XYZ file of C-alpha atoms in Angstrom:
297
model
C -9.582 -21.710 9.929
C -12.379 -20.896 11.946
C -16.149 -20.614 11.201
C -15.567 -16.976 12.348
C -12.686 -16.396 10.372
C -14.298 -17.969 7.429
C -17.186 -15.775 7.729
C -15.149 -12.708 8.285
C -13.256 -13.340 5.268
C -16.264 -14.048 3.316
C -17.419 -10.230 4.586
C -14.366 -8.519 3.429
C -14.757 -10.255 -0.284
C -18.481 -9.173 -0.544
C -17.412 -5.804 0.708
C -14.720 -5.502 -1.728
C -16.974 -7.474 -4.454
C -19.570 -4.812 -4.110
C -17.110 -2.074 -4.289
C -15.653 -3.330 -7.901
C -19.207 -3.864 -9.317
C -20.115 -0.351 -8.331
C -17.283 1.129 -10.176
C -17.844 -1.222 -13.147
C -21.451 0.179 -13.535
C -20.952 4.132 -12.862
C -18.356 3.543 -15.447
C -20.949 3.191 -18.162
C -23.291 5.778 -16.964
C -23.103 9.137 -18.359
C -21.196 10.639 -15.474
C -18.585 8.179 -15.363
C -17.365 5.495 -12.378
C -19.075 6.552 -9.178
C -16.153 6.546 -6.217
C -16.810 4.203 -3.361
C -18.182 6.032 -0.207
C -15.268 6.573 2.310
C -14.502 9.475 4.886
C -11.714 11.789 4.309
C -8.801 9.649 5.902
C -9.082 6.885 3.035
C -9.295 6.653 -1.226
C -7.524 8.243 -3.827
C -7.350 11.666 -2.427
C -4.425 10.399 -0.290
C -2.397 10.516 -3.828
C -0.468 13.096 -5.290
C -2.348 14.836 -8.115
C 0.112 13.954 -11.150
C -0.369 10.533 -9.833
C -4.115 10.588 -10.134
C -3.768 12.218 -13.563
C -1.994 9.394 -14.952
C -4.504 6.983 -14.379
C -8.235 5.660 -15.189
C -10.929 7.267 -13.497
C -12.131 3.610 -12.335
C -8.761 2.831 -10.865
C -9.260 6.069 -8.864
C -12.704 5.664 -7.900
C -12.247 2.105 -6.433
C -9.276 3.244 -4.419
C -9.969 2.468 -0.221
C -6.639 2.486 0.402
C -5.311 4.525 4.169
C -2.184 5.670 2.454
C 0.060 5.813 -0.397
C 2.510 2.601 -0.169
C 4.037 3.525 -3.974
C 5.280 6.430 -2.355
C 7.318 5.309 0.800
C 8.591 1.900 -0.813
C 11.580 3.727 -2.508
C 11.078 1.531 -5.566
C 13.451 1.416 -8.613
C 14.017 1.153 -12.233
C 14.079 -2.961 -12.662
C 12.539 -4.179 -9.595
C 9.848 -6.812 -8.748
C 7.380 -5.456 -6.624
C 4.117 -7.129 -5.547
C 0.673 -5.493 -3.988
C -1.384 -7.538 -1.251
C -4.916 -7.325 -1.598
C -4.595 -4.646 -4.785
C -8.307 -4.116 -5.353
C -8.573 -2.129 -8.660
C -5.066 -2.018 -9.386
C -4.276 1.384 -8.526
C -0.704 0.709 -6.504
C -0.110 -1.964 -9.087
C 0.228 0.489 -11.651
C 1.770 3.070 -9.944
C 4.446 0.734 -9.139
C 4.763 -0.628 -12.928
C 5.466 3.293 -13.794
C 8.275 3.451 -10.995
C 9.736 -0.150 -11.751
C 9.855 0.747 -15.900
C 9.726 -1.663 -18.576
C 12.646 -3.894 -17.084
C 10.496 -4.206 -13.712
C 7.598 -5.866 -13.120
C 4.484 -5.186 -10.666
C 2.662 -8.238 -9.465
C -1.093 -7.923 -7.445
C -2.858 -10.620 -5.710
C -6.452 -10.364 -4.565
C -9.243 -12.599 -3.931
C -11.934 -11.090 -5.182
C -13.033 -11.864 -8.946
C -14.645 -8.634 -9.665
C -11.806 -6.540 -8.715
C -9.628 -8.448 -10.627
C -11.734 -8.079 -13.586
C -11.647 -4.105 -12.814
C -7.860 -4.056 -12.271
C -7.305 -5.871 -15.402
C -9.763 -3.269 -17.121
C -7.427 -0.471 -15.524
C -3.989 -2.128 -16.937
C -5.868 -2.112 -20.406
C -6.908 1.408 -20.264
C -3.557 3.079 -18.594
C -1.306 0.932 -21.540
C 0.876 -0.823 -18.871
C 1.901 -4.326 -19.902
C 4.533 -4.772 -17.197
C 1.802 -6.063 -14.819
C -0.231 -9.445 -13.823
C -3.140 -10.132 -11.564
C -3.285 -13.260 -9.709
C -6.216 -14.667 -7.540
C -5.579 -15.525 -4.307
C -5.158 -14.809 -0.621
C -2.296 -12.598 0.959
C -1.790 -15.456 3.316
C -1.332 -17.849 0.585
C 0.584 -15.995 -1.951
C 0.648 -17.763 -5.379
C 4.064 -16.961 -6.472
C 7.399 -19.134 -5.572
C 9.742 -18.076 -2.715
C 12.267 -15.338 -3.181
C 10.258 -14.113 -6.370
C 9.910 -10.242 -5.561
C 11.969 -7.058 -4.436
C 9.489 -5.160 -2.765
C 6.311 -5.998 -1.272
C 3.725 -3.137 -0.995
C -0.222 -3.174 0.584
C -2.642 -0.264 1.302
C -4.988 -1.062 4.128
C -5.266 -4.720 3.831
C -3.136 -6.947 5.938
C -5.375 -5.246 8.952
C -8.570 -7.050 7.004
C -6.621 -10.696 7.535
C -7.547 -13.103 10.026
C -4.558 -15.042 9.822
C -1.696 -12.198 9.968
C 0.992 -14.470 11.291
C 0.709 -16.130 7.960
C 0.636 -13.177 6.059
C 3.627 -11.807 7.500
C 5.322 -15.654 6.771
C 3.973 -15.450 3.248
C 5.675 -11.336 2.635
C 8.637 -13.128 4.103
C 8.971 -16.113 1.915
C 8.212 -14.369 -1.289
C 10.798 -11.830 -0.727
C 14.407 -12.305 -2.013
C 17.393 -11.825 0.809
C 17.416 -8.344 1.193
C 14.154 -7.511 -0.520
C 11.887 -4.611 1.579
C 8.395 -4.361 2.773
C 6.661 -1.072 2.623
C 2.889 -1.025 3.557
C 0.440 1.597 4.650
C -1.990 -0.031 7.234
C -4.178 0.961 10.123
C -2.400 0.459 13.671
C -4.002 0.531 17.147
C -2.472 2.401 20.409
C -0.887 -0.431 22.298
C -3.039 0.554 25.047
C -6.304 -0.281 23.147
C -7.894 -3.876 23.512
C -9.387 -5.793 20.948
C -12.735 -4.914 22.061
C -11.938 -1.123 22.138
C -10.747 -1.300 18.320
C -14.045 -2.817 17.459
C -15.936 -0.264 19.676
C -14.422 2.291 17.063
C -15.304 0.406 13.577
C -16.227 -2.658 12.282
C -14.138 -5.138 10.706
C -14.573 -4.651 6.779
C -14.370 -0.939 7.368
C -10.283 -1.610 8.277
C -10.568 -1.010 12.355
C -11.600 -3.965 14.206
C -8.928 -6.354 12.802
C -5.759 -3.822 13.248
C -2.739 -4.881 15.553
C -1.368 -2.663 17.935
C 1.947 -1.074 17.030
C 3.659 -3.373 19.376
C 1.675 -6.246 17.725
C 2.670 -5.368 14.493
C 6.464 -5.231 15.094
C 6.466 -8.244 17.129
C 4.574 -9.978 14.268
C 7.006 -9.078 11.556
C 10.035 -9.529 13.780
C 8.618 -13.352 14.141
C 8.550 -14.086 10.626
C 12.386 -13.158 10.706
C 11.932 -9.259 9.415
C 14.479 -6.837 10.943
C 14.855 -2.663 10.994
C 10.826 -2.594 11.311
C 9.154 0.864 11.592
C 5.937 1.884 12.204
C 5.147 5.357 11.515
C 1.887 7.180 11.956
C 0.688 9.575 9.356
C -2.914 10.512 10.563
C -5.718 9.667 13.027
C -8.575 7.221 11.502
C -10.167 7.112 14.975
C -9.868 7.613 18.533
C -6.160 5.623 19.085
C -6.340 4.668 16.040
C -3.775 6.100 13.063
C -2.786 5.101 9.715
C 0.948 4.291 9.341
C 3.449 3.474 7.049
C 5.246 0.208 7.936
C 8.275 -0.598 6.989
C 10.600 -3.535 7.550
C 13.746 -5.827 5.332
C 14.433 -9.390 4.784
C 17.565 -9.928 6.076
C 20.570 -10.422 3.255
C 21.854 -14.021 3.991
C 25.322 -14.389 4.313
C 28.086 -17.238 4.306
C 31.334 -17.673 3.448
C 32.085 -19.149 -0.406
C 32.547 -23.227 -0.440
C 37.029 -23.519 -0.889
C 35.761 -27.224 -2.308
C 33.367 -25.893 -4.654
C 34.686 -22.652 -5.789
C 31.202 -20.867 -5.885
C 30.649 -17.455 -5.695
C 27.205 -17.476 -4.751
C 26.880 -19.807 -1.637
C 25.046 -18.563 1.516
C 23.380 -20.056 4.732
C 26.273 -23.164 3.823
C 24.132 -23.540 0.872
C 24.777 -22.925 -3.186
C 22.539 -21.544 -5.437
C 20.290 -20.465 -1.981
C 16.601 -20.094 -2.139
C 16.609 -21.726 -6.185
C 15.328 -24.646 -7.086
C 19.143 -25.892 -7.562
C 20.161 -25.136 -4.000
C 22.520 -27.585 -2.561
C 24.174 -27.558 0.727
C 27.968 -27.039 0.554
C 28.657 -29.555 2.893
C 27.616 -32.978 1.616
C 27.238 -34.426 4.940
C 24.356 -32.095 5.352
C 20.777 -31.928 4.067
C 20.057 -28.478 2.840
C 17.657 -28.047 6.030
C 20.304 -29.028 8.411
C 22.985 -27.014 6.659
C 20.278 -23.994 6.551
C 19.875 -24.500 10.492
C 23.258 -24.788 11.531
C 24.268 -21.672 9.821
C 21.306 -19.567 11.431
C 20.035 -18.892 7.683
C 16.955 -16.530 7.609
C 15.898 -18.296 4.480
C 14.306 -21.532 5.462
C 12.396 -21.904 2.654
């Protein structure tokens, strides 16, 4: 990572650590937690009233996103969902309720203060099917093919290595898994310099990708069915947008020799620790490459 990227990441970490401390300290005051100051394009007001009522005040106060990814991710009972940059836990808690007791919601965040706040919010909400992990969205601390859905709320634009984020998202999703995020996206006509003129990096503006760049990045990582739908403007030529994409379902013909029914990509038990090439003359990597498999991990 370059020195500039390291400095930007540290600026992001400091901003969100300070936000968590503000909420935590405010929670001990007579009037409850003090919301982090954001304009009307960001924050808990973007959630439905019934969703806000079901959450601790601290989770709402720490909300800094530009949308409501849980409303667009089509979460289903029993699924496993991962929130990239989970902050105070608002989207993890809402996701946990949607997937129910047979499902699970993970949150990954690099900020100790936000992780502590999220754990506190989960306890206050009485939600147990959650797990908060310390890590970065460029190196998610989960095994491959672990989750059914990845969500995120105005966080990918903060990364200094978005190709790594897209690659990690693809890696942790199971074949057929879905991406459903809210993020800031720029008009294709805006240069990086023009985006920076409209807002700073930690404010979610300067680091935003354009519509074309976002699509190209997701497709380069292996995603299909990419949809990017703007929802409301946040600056001149900058939009909050819903981004959806799918990890292709690996397909293949069951091996006649082994009789297995779960072979794909020329591999039995694909994307598990037991995977093995159906053709004993090939390695797993060779088999996947020969079949054009999208699951290369």
